[in-house]
Coordinates of C-alpha atoms and ligand atoms in Angstrom, one line a residue:
X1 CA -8.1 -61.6 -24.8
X2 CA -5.3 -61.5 -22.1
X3 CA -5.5 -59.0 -19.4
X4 CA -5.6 -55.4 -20.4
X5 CA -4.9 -55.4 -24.2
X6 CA -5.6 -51.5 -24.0
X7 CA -3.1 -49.9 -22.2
X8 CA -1.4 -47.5 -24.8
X9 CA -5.2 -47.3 -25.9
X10 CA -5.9 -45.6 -22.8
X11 CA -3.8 -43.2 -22.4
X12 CA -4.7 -41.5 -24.8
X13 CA -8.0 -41.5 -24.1
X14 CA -6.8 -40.1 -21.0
X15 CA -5.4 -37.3 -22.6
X16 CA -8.8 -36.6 -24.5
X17 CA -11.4 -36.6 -21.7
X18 CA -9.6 -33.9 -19.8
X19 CA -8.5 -31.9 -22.6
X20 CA -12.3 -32.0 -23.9
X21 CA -13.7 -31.4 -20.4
X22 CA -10.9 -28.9 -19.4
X23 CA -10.0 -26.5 -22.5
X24 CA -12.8 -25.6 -24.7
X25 CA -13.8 -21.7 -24.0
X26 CA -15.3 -19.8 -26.5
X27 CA -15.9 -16.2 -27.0
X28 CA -18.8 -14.6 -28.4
X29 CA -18.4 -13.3 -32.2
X30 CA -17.8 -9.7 -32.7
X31 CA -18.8 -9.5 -36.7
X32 CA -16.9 -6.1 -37.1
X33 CA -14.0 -7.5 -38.4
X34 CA -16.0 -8.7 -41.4
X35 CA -16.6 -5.4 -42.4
X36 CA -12.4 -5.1 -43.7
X37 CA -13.2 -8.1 -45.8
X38 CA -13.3 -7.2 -49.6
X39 CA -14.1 -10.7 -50.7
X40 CA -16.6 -11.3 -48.1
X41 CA -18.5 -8.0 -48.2
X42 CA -18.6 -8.4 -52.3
X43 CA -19.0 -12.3 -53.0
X44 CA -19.4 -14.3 -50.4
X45 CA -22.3 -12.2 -48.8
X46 CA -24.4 -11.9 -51.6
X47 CA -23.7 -15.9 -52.5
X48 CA -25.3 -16.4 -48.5
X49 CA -28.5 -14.0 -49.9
X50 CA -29.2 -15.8 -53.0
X51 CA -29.7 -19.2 -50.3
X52 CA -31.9 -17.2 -47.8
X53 CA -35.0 -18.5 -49.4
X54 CA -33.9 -22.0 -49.0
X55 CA -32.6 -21.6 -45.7
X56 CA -36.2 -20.5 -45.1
X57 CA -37.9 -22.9 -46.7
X58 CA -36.0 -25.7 -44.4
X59 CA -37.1 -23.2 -41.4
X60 CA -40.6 -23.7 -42.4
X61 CA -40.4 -27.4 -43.6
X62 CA -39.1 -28.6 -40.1
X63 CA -40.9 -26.1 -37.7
X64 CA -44.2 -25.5 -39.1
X65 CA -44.5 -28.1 -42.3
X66 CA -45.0 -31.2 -42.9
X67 CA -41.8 -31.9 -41.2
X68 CA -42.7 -31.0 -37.6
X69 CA -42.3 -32.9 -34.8
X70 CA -40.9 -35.9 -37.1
X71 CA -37.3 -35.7 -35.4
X72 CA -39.5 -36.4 -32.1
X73 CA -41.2 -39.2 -33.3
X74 CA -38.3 -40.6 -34.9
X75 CA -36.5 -40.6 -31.7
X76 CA -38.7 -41.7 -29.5
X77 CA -39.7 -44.5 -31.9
X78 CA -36.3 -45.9 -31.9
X79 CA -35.1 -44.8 -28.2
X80 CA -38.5 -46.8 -27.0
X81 CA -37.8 -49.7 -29.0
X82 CA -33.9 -50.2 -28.5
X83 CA -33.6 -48.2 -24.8
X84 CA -29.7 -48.1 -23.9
X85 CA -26.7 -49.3 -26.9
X86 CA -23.9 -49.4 -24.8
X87 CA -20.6 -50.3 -26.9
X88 CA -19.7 -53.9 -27.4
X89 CA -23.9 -55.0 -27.2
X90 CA -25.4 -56.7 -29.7
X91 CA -28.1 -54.5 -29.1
X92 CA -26.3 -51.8 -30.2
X93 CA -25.2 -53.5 -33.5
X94 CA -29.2 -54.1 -34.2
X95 CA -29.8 -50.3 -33.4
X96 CA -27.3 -49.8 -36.0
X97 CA -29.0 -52.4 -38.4
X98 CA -32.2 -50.0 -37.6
X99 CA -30.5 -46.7 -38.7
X100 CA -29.1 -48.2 -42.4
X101 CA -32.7 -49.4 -43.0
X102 CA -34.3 -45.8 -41.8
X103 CA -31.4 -43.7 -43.5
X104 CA -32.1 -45.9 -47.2
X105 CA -35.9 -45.5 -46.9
X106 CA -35.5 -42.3 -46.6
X107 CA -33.5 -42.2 -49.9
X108 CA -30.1 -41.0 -48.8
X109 CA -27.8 -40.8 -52.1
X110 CA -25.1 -43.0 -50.0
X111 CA -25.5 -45.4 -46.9
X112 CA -22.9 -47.5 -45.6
X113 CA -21.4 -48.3 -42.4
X114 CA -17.5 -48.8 -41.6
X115 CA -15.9 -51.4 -38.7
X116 CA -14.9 -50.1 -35.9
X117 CA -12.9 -52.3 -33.4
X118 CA -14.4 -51.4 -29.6
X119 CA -12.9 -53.2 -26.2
X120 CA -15.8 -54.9 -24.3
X121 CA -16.8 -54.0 -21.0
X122 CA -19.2 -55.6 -19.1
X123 CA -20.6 -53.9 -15.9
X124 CA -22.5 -57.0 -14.3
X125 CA -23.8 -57.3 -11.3
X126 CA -23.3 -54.5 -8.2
X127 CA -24.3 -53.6 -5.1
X128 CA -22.9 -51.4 -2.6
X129 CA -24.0 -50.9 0.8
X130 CA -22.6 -49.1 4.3
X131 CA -22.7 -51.2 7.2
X132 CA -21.4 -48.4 9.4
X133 CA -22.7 -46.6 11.7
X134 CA -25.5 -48.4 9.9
X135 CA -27.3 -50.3 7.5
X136 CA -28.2 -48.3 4.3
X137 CA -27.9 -49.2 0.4
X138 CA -26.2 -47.5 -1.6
X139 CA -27.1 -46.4 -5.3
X140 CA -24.0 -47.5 -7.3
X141 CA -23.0 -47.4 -10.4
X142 CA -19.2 -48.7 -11.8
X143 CA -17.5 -46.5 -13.6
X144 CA -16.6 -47.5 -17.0
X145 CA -13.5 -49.2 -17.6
X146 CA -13.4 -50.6 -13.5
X147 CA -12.4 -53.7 -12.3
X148 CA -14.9 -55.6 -10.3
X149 CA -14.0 -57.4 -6.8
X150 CA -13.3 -60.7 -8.2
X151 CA -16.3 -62.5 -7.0
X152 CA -16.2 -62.0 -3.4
X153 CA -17.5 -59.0 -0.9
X154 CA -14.9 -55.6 -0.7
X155 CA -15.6 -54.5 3.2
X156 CA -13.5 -51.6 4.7
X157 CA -13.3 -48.2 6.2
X158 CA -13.9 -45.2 4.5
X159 CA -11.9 -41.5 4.1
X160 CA -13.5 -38.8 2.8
X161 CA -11.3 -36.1 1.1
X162 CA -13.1 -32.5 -1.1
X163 CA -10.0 -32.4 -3.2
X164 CA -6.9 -34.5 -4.8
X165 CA -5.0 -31.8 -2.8
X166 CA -6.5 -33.3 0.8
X167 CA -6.1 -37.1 -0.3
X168 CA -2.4 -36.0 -0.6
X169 CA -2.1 -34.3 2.4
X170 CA -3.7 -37.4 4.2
X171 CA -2.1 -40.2 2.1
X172 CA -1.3 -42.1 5.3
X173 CA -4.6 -42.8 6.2
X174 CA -5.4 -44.1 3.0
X175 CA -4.0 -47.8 2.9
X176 CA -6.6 -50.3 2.9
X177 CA -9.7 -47.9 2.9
X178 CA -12.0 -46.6 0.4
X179 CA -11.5 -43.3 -0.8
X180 CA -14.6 -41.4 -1.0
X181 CA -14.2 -38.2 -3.3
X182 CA -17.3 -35.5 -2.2
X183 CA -16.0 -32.3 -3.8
X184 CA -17.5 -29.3 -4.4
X185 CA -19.7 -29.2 -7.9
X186 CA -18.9 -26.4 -9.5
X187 CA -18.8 -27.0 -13.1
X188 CA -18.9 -30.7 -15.0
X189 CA -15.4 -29.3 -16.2
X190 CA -13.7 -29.0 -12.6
X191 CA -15.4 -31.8 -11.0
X192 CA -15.3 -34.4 -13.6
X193 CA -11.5 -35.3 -12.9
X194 CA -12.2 -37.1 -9.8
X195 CA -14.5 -39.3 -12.1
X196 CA -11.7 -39.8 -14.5
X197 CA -8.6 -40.4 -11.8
X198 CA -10.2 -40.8 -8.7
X199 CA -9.5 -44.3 -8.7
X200 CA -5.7 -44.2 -9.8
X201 CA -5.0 -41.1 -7.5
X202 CA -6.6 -43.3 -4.7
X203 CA -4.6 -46.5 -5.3
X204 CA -1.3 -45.0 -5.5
X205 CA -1.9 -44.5 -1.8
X206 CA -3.1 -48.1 -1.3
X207 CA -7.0 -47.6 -1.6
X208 CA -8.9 -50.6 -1.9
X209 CA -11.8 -48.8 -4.0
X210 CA -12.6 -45.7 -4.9
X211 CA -16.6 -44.4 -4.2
X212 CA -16.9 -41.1 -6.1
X213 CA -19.3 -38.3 -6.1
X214 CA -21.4 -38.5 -9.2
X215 CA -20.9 -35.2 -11.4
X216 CA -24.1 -33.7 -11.5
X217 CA -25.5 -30.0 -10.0
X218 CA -28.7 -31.9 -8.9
X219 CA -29.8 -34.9 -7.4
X220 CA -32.6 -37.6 -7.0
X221 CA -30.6 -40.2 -5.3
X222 CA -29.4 -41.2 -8.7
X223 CA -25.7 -42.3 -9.5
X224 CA -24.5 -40.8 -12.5
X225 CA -21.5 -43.6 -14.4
X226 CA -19.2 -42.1 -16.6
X227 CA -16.1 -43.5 -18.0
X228 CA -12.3 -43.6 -15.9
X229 CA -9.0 -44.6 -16.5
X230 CA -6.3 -46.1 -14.5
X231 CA -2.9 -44.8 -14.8
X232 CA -0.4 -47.1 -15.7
X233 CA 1.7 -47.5 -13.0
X234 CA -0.7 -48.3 -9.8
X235 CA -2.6 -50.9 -8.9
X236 CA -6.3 -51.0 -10.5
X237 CA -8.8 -51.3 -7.9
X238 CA -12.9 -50.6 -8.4
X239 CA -14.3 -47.3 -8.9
X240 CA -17.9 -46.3 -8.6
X241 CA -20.5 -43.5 -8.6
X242 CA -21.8 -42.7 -5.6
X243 CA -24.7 -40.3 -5.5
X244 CA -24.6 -36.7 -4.5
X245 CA -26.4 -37.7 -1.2
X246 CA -24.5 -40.6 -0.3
X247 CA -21.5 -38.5 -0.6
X248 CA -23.0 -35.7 1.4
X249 CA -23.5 -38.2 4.5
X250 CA -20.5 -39.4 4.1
X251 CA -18.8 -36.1 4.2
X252 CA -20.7 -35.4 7.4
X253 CA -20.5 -38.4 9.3
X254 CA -16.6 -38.2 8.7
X255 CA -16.5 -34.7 9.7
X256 CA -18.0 -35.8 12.9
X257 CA -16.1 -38.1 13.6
X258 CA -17.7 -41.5 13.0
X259 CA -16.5 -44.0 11.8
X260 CA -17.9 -45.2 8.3
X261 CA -17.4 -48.9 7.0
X262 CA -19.1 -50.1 3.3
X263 CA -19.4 -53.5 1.6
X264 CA -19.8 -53.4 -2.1
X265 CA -19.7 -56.7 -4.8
X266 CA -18.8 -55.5 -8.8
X267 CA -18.7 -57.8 -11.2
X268 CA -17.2 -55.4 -13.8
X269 CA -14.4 -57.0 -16.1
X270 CA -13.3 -56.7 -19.6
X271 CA -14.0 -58.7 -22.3
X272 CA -11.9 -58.6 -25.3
X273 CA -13.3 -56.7 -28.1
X274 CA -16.0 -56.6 -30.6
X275 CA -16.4 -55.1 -34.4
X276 CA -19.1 -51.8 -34.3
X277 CA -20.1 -49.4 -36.9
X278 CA -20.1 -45.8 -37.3
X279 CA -23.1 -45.2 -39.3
X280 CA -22.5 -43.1 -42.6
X281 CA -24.9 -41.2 -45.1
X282 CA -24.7 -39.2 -48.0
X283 CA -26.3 -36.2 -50.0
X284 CA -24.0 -36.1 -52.8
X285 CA -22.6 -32.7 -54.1
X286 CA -24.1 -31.6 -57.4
X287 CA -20.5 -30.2 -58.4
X288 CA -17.8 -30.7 -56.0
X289 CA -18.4 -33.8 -54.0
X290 CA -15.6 -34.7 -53.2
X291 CA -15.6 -31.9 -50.4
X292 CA -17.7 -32.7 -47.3
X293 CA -19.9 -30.7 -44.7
X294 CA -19.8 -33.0 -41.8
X295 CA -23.1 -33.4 -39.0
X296 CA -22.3 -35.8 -36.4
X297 CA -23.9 -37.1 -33.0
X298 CA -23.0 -40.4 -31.3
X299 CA -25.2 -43.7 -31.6
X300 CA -23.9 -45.2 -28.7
X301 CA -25.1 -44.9 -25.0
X302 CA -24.1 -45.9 -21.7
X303 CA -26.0 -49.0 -20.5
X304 CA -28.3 -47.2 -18.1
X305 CA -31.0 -45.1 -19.0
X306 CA -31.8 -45.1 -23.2
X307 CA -29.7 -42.2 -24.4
X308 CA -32.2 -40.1 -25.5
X309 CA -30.3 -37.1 -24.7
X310 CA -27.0 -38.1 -24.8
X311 CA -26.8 -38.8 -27.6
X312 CA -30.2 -39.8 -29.7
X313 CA -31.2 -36.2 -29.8
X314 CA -27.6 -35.3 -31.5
X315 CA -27.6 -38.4 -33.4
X316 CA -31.1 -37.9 -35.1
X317 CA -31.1 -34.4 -35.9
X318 CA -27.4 -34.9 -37.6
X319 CA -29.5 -37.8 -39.9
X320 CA -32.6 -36.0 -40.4
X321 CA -30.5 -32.5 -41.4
X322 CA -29.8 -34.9 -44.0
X323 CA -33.4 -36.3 -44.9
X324 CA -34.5 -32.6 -44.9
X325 CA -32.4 -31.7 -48.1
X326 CA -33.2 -34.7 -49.6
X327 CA -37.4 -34.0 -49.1
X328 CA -36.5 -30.5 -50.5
X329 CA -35.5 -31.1 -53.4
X330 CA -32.3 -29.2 -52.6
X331 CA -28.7 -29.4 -54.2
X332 CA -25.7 -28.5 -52.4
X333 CA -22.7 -28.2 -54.3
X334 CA -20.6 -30.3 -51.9
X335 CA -21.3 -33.6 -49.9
X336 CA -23.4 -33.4 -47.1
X337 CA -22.3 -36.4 -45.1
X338 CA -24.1 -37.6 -41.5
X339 CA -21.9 -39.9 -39.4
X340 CA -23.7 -41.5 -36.6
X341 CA -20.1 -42.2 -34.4
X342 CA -19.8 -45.4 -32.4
X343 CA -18.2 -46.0 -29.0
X344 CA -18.2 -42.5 -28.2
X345 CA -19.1 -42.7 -24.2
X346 CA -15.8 -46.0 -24.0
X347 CA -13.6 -43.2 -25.4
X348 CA -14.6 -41.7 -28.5
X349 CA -13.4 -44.7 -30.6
X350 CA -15.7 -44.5 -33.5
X351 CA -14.5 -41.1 -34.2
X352 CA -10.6 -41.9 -33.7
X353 CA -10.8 -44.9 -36.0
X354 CA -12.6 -42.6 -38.3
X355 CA -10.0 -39.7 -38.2
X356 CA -7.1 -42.0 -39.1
X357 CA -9.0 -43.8 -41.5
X358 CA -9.8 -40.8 -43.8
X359 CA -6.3 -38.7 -42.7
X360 CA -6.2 -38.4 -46.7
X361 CA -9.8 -36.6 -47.4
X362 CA -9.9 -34.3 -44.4
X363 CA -8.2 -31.2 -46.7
X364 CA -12.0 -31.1 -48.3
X365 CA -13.9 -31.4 -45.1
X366 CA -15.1 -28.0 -44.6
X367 CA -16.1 -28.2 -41.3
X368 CA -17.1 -30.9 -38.8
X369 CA -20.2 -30.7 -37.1
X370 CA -21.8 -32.2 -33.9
X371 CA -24.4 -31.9 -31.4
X372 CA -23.4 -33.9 -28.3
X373 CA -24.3 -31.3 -25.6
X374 CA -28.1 -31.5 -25.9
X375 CA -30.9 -30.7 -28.1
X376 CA -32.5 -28.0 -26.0
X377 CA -33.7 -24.2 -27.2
X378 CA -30.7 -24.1 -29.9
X379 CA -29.6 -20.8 -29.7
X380 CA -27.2 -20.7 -32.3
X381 CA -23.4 -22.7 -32.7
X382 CA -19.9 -22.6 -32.3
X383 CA -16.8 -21.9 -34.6
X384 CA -14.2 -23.2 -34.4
X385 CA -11.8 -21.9 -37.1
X386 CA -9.3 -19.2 -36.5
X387 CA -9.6 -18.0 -40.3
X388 CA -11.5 -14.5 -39.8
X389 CA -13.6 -14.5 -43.5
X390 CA -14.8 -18.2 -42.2
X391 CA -16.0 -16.8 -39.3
X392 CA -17.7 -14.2 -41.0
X393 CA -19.1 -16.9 -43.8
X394 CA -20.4 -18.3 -40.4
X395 CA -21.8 -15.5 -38.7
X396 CA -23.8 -14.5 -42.2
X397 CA -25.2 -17.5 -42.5
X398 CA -26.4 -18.0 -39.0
X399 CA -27.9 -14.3 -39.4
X400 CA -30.6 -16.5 -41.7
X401 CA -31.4 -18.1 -38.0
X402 CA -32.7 -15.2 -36.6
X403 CA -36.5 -16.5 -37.2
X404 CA -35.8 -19.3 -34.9
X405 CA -33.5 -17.3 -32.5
X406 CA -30.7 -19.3 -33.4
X407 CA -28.2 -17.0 -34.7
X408 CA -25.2 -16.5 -32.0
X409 CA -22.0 -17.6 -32.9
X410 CA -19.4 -18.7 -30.5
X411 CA -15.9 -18.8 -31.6
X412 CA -13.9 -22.2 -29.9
X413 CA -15.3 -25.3 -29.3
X414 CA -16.7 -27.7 -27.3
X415 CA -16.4 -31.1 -29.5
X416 CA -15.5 -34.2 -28.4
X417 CA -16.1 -37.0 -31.4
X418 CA -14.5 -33.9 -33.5
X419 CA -11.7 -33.4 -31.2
X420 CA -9.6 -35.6 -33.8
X421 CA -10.8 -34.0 -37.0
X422 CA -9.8 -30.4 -35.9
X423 CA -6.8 -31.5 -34.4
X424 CA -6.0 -32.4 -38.0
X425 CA -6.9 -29.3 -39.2
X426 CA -10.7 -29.5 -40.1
X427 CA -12.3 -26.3 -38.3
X428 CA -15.4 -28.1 -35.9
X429 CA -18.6 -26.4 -34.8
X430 CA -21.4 -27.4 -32.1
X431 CA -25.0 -27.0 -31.5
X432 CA -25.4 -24.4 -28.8
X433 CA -28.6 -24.9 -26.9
X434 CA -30.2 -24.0 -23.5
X435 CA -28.5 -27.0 -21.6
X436 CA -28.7 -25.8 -18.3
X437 CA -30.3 -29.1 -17.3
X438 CA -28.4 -31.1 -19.8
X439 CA -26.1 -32.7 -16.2
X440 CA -28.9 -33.4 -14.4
X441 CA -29.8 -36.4 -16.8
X442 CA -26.3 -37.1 -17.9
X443 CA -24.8 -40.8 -18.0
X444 CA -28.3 -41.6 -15.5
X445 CA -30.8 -43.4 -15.5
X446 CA -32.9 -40.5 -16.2
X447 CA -32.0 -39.9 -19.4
X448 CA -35.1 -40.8 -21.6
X449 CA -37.3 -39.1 -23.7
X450 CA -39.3 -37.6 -20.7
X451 CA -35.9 -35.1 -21.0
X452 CA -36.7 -34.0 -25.0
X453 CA -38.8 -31.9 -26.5
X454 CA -41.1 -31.9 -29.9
X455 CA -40.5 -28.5 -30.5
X456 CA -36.6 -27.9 -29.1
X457 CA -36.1 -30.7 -31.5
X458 CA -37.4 -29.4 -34.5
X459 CA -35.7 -26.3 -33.7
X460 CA -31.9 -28.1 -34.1
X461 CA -33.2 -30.4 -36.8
X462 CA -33.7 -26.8 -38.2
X463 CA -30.1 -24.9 -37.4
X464 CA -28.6 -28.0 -38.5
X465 CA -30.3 -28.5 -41.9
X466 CA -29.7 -24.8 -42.8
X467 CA -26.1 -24.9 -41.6
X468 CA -24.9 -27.8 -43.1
X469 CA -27.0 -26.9 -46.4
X470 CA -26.0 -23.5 -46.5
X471 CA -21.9 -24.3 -46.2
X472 CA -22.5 -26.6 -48.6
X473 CA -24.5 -24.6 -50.7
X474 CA -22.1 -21.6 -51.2
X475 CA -19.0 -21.7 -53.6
X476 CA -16.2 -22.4 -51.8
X477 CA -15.3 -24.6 -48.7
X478 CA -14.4 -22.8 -45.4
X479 CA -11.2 -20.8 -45.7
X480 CA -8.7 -22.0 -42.6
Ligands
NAG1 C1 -16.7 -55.7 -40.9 O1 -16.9 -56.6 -39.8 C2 -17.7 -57.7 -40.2 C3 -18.0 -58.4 -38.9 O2 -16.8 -58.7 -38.2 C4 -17.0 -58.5 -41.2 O3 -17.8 -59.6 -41.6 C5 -16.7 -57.6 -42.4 O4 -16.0 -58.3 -43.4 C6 -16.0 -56.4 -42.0 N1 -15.9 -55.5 -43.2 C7 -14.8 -54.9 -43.5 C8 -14.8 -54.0 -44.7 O5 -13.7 -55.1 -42.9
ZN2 ZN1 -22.5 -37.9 -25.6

């Protein structure tokens, strides 16, 4: 396809990674406004009692049963064999292939897949390297969505800047230089708009390439990618990650006073687009299927490393919540449906196409779930409906967690793939879990199963089961 078929595409992706990085804050549950509830305190609570012993049963099941340390296996099994699905690979499509034929043998009522149309990027070959004051290499990684350097060598000078703020107040040394972007980490959040601008903030100021800082708290030399997108009216010029000590001696050899020159050769480009899947299952309702509890984790990977933690881990405990009910013997009321979401790291595409697709059901989705922030200690999940008896339907049912130490409850969100199903109203919850290390692995090529755990896994296969089974278990969907 011609140039850049995805320009209106982009922007609103644009919109979406900073308002998914930026706004989500949550606050911590205070359950005594349940206690004014009449409905609640006389029907709804006693319904959440009379599932306790299931809830418990899936607790034992996963943790200490026959079930435990299957959502490891599983995962490892198919990480090991497939390593990275990056969006538009054929690899991906036969990871996909893998997941219809796991989910029917384990006797999901419904599995099916729908199309999703994903743009192709390909990363190629790249090498970066600074040539002055001396020779080094430089671990590199393109950013997703970058333009390469059009089969020849990219050699300038480089100016370092901590802050958009300091590349504006030095625009005039910018023309025909890299821009290198070492900011201050403080929180993925904060930082990760350098990532997602740096290299359209740059070129509006005549950059020839952007080399920024990869967002991470911690560092072994390893460039964390990440996807970016250029603005609409500057030039497009490459953008990579750069690691956290690369962009350290940068910032010191520039704040000495030395002059710093780097070569680097991308072959990144766009290639049209390709059909993906996002990968659906069923438990059907015993008596109102029609209405859907949602679990959800991303399929898709970048290209480097093999996903295990973003997002296998979210991915496979979403299905097995699902193969869990099944092996039970248990019958929730509504639909229990798993979506295994598709082009998630190029944009969150599967999930988009998916929204407007199903714009008709989504007033009997009762909530949309998804794990996409690790698969850690679970310690419990957010909420993200404003509707006060939900969030005390929430808070009951989560009190069934305490066993596992999973029962805090969050109200807001952190989402991503669900961003588009509660903007149309469907309230959207996600697995909380000890992911202080989560950004250490993050888009590298560290993330593998050396990052998961048997046990931690078990643990979300087990919040997840019991959530999803206990909202659909009760009598009514989530009040909003
Ligand atoms: C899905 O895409 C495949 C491959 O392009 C195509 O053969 C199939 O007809 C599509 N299915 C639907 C329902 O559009
Ligand atoms: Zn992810």
């Amino acid at each position: 396809m011609a140039n850049w078929p995805y320009g209106p595409f982009i922007i609103l992706v644009t919109i979406q990674v900073f308002y998914v990085d930026l706004v989500p804050k949550t606050t911590t549950f205070d359950p005594i406004i349940c206690e004014s509830l009449p409905k609640f305190n006389t029907e709804i609570r006693q319904q959440i009692a009379n599932i306790s012993a299931d809830i418990q049963k899936i607790i034992d099941y996963v943790v200490n049963g026959p079930d435990s340390g299957l959502t490891y296996k599983e995962l490892a099994l198919f990480v090991d064999q497939f390593g990275s699905r990056f969006t538009g690979t054929a690899n991906l499509e036969s990871a996909i292939d893998y997941m219809v034929d796991r989910l029917k043998r384990d006797k999901h009522d419904k599995v099916y897949t729908e199309n999703v149309t994903v743009p192709v990027w390909i990363r190629g070959k790249e090498w970066a390297q600074m040539v002055s004051p001396r020779n080094k290499p430089l671990n590199i990684l393109s950013l997703g969505y970058s333009v390469g350097t059009n089969g020849s060598v990219l050699t300038g000078d480089v100016i370092v800047v901590k802050t958009f703020d300091e590349l504006k107040s030095r625009s005039e040394e910018v023309r025909g230089k890299f821009v290198v972007y070492n900011y201050d980490f403080k929180s993925y959040g904060e930082s990760v708009k350098y990532r997602g601008q740096g290299a359209s903030q740059a070129a509006q100021y005549g950059a020839i390439g952007a080399l920024i800082r990869s967002v991470t708290p911690f560092s072994i030399n390893s460039p964390h990618t990440g996807m970016q997108s250029y603005a609409n009216n500057v030039r497009k010029i490459p953008a990579v990650s750069i690691t956290v000590e690369d962009a350290e001696l940068f910032g010191r050899l520039a704040a000495s006073g030395i002059n710093i020159t780097v070569s680097i050769s991308m072959e990144a480009r766009m290639d049209g687009e390709a059909v993906s899947r996002n990968t659906v299952s069923e438990i059907t309702g015993s008596s109102k299927l029609d209405e859907v509890v949602l679990v959800s984790g991303h399929l898709d990977s970048w290209d480097v490393g093999q996903g295990a933690m973003d997002d296998g881990g979210g991915a496979f405990i979403s299905w097995r919540a699902l193969s869990v009910i099944k092996k039970l013997g248990l019958k929730p009321k509504r639909t229990v449906r798993s979506v295994l979401w598709t082009g998630e790291e190029m944009g969150l595409i599967g999930a988009q196409q998916y929204a407007q697709q199903h714009i008709n059901e989504l007033s009997k989705m009762s909530i949309a779930m998804e794990s996409d922030i690790g698969t850690f200690t679970p310690t419990g999940i957010t909420y993200s409906g404003q509707n006060t008896t939900a969030q005390c339907i929430v808070n009951e049912l989560l009190k069934l967690l305490k066993p596992i130490n999973a029962s805090q409850l969050r109200i807001g969100s952190e989402g991503s793939d669900i961003d588009y199903l509660m903007d149309k109203g469907v309230p959207g919850s996600s697995l909380d879990n000890r992911n202080d290390r989560y950004f250490y692995f993050h888009h590298s090529a560290g993330d593998t199963m050396t990052v998961e755990n048997r046990r931690d896994l078990d643990l979300c296969t087990a919040v997840w089961a019991a959530t999803a089974y206990g909202l659909a278990a009760i009598d009514d969907q989530l009040p909003r």
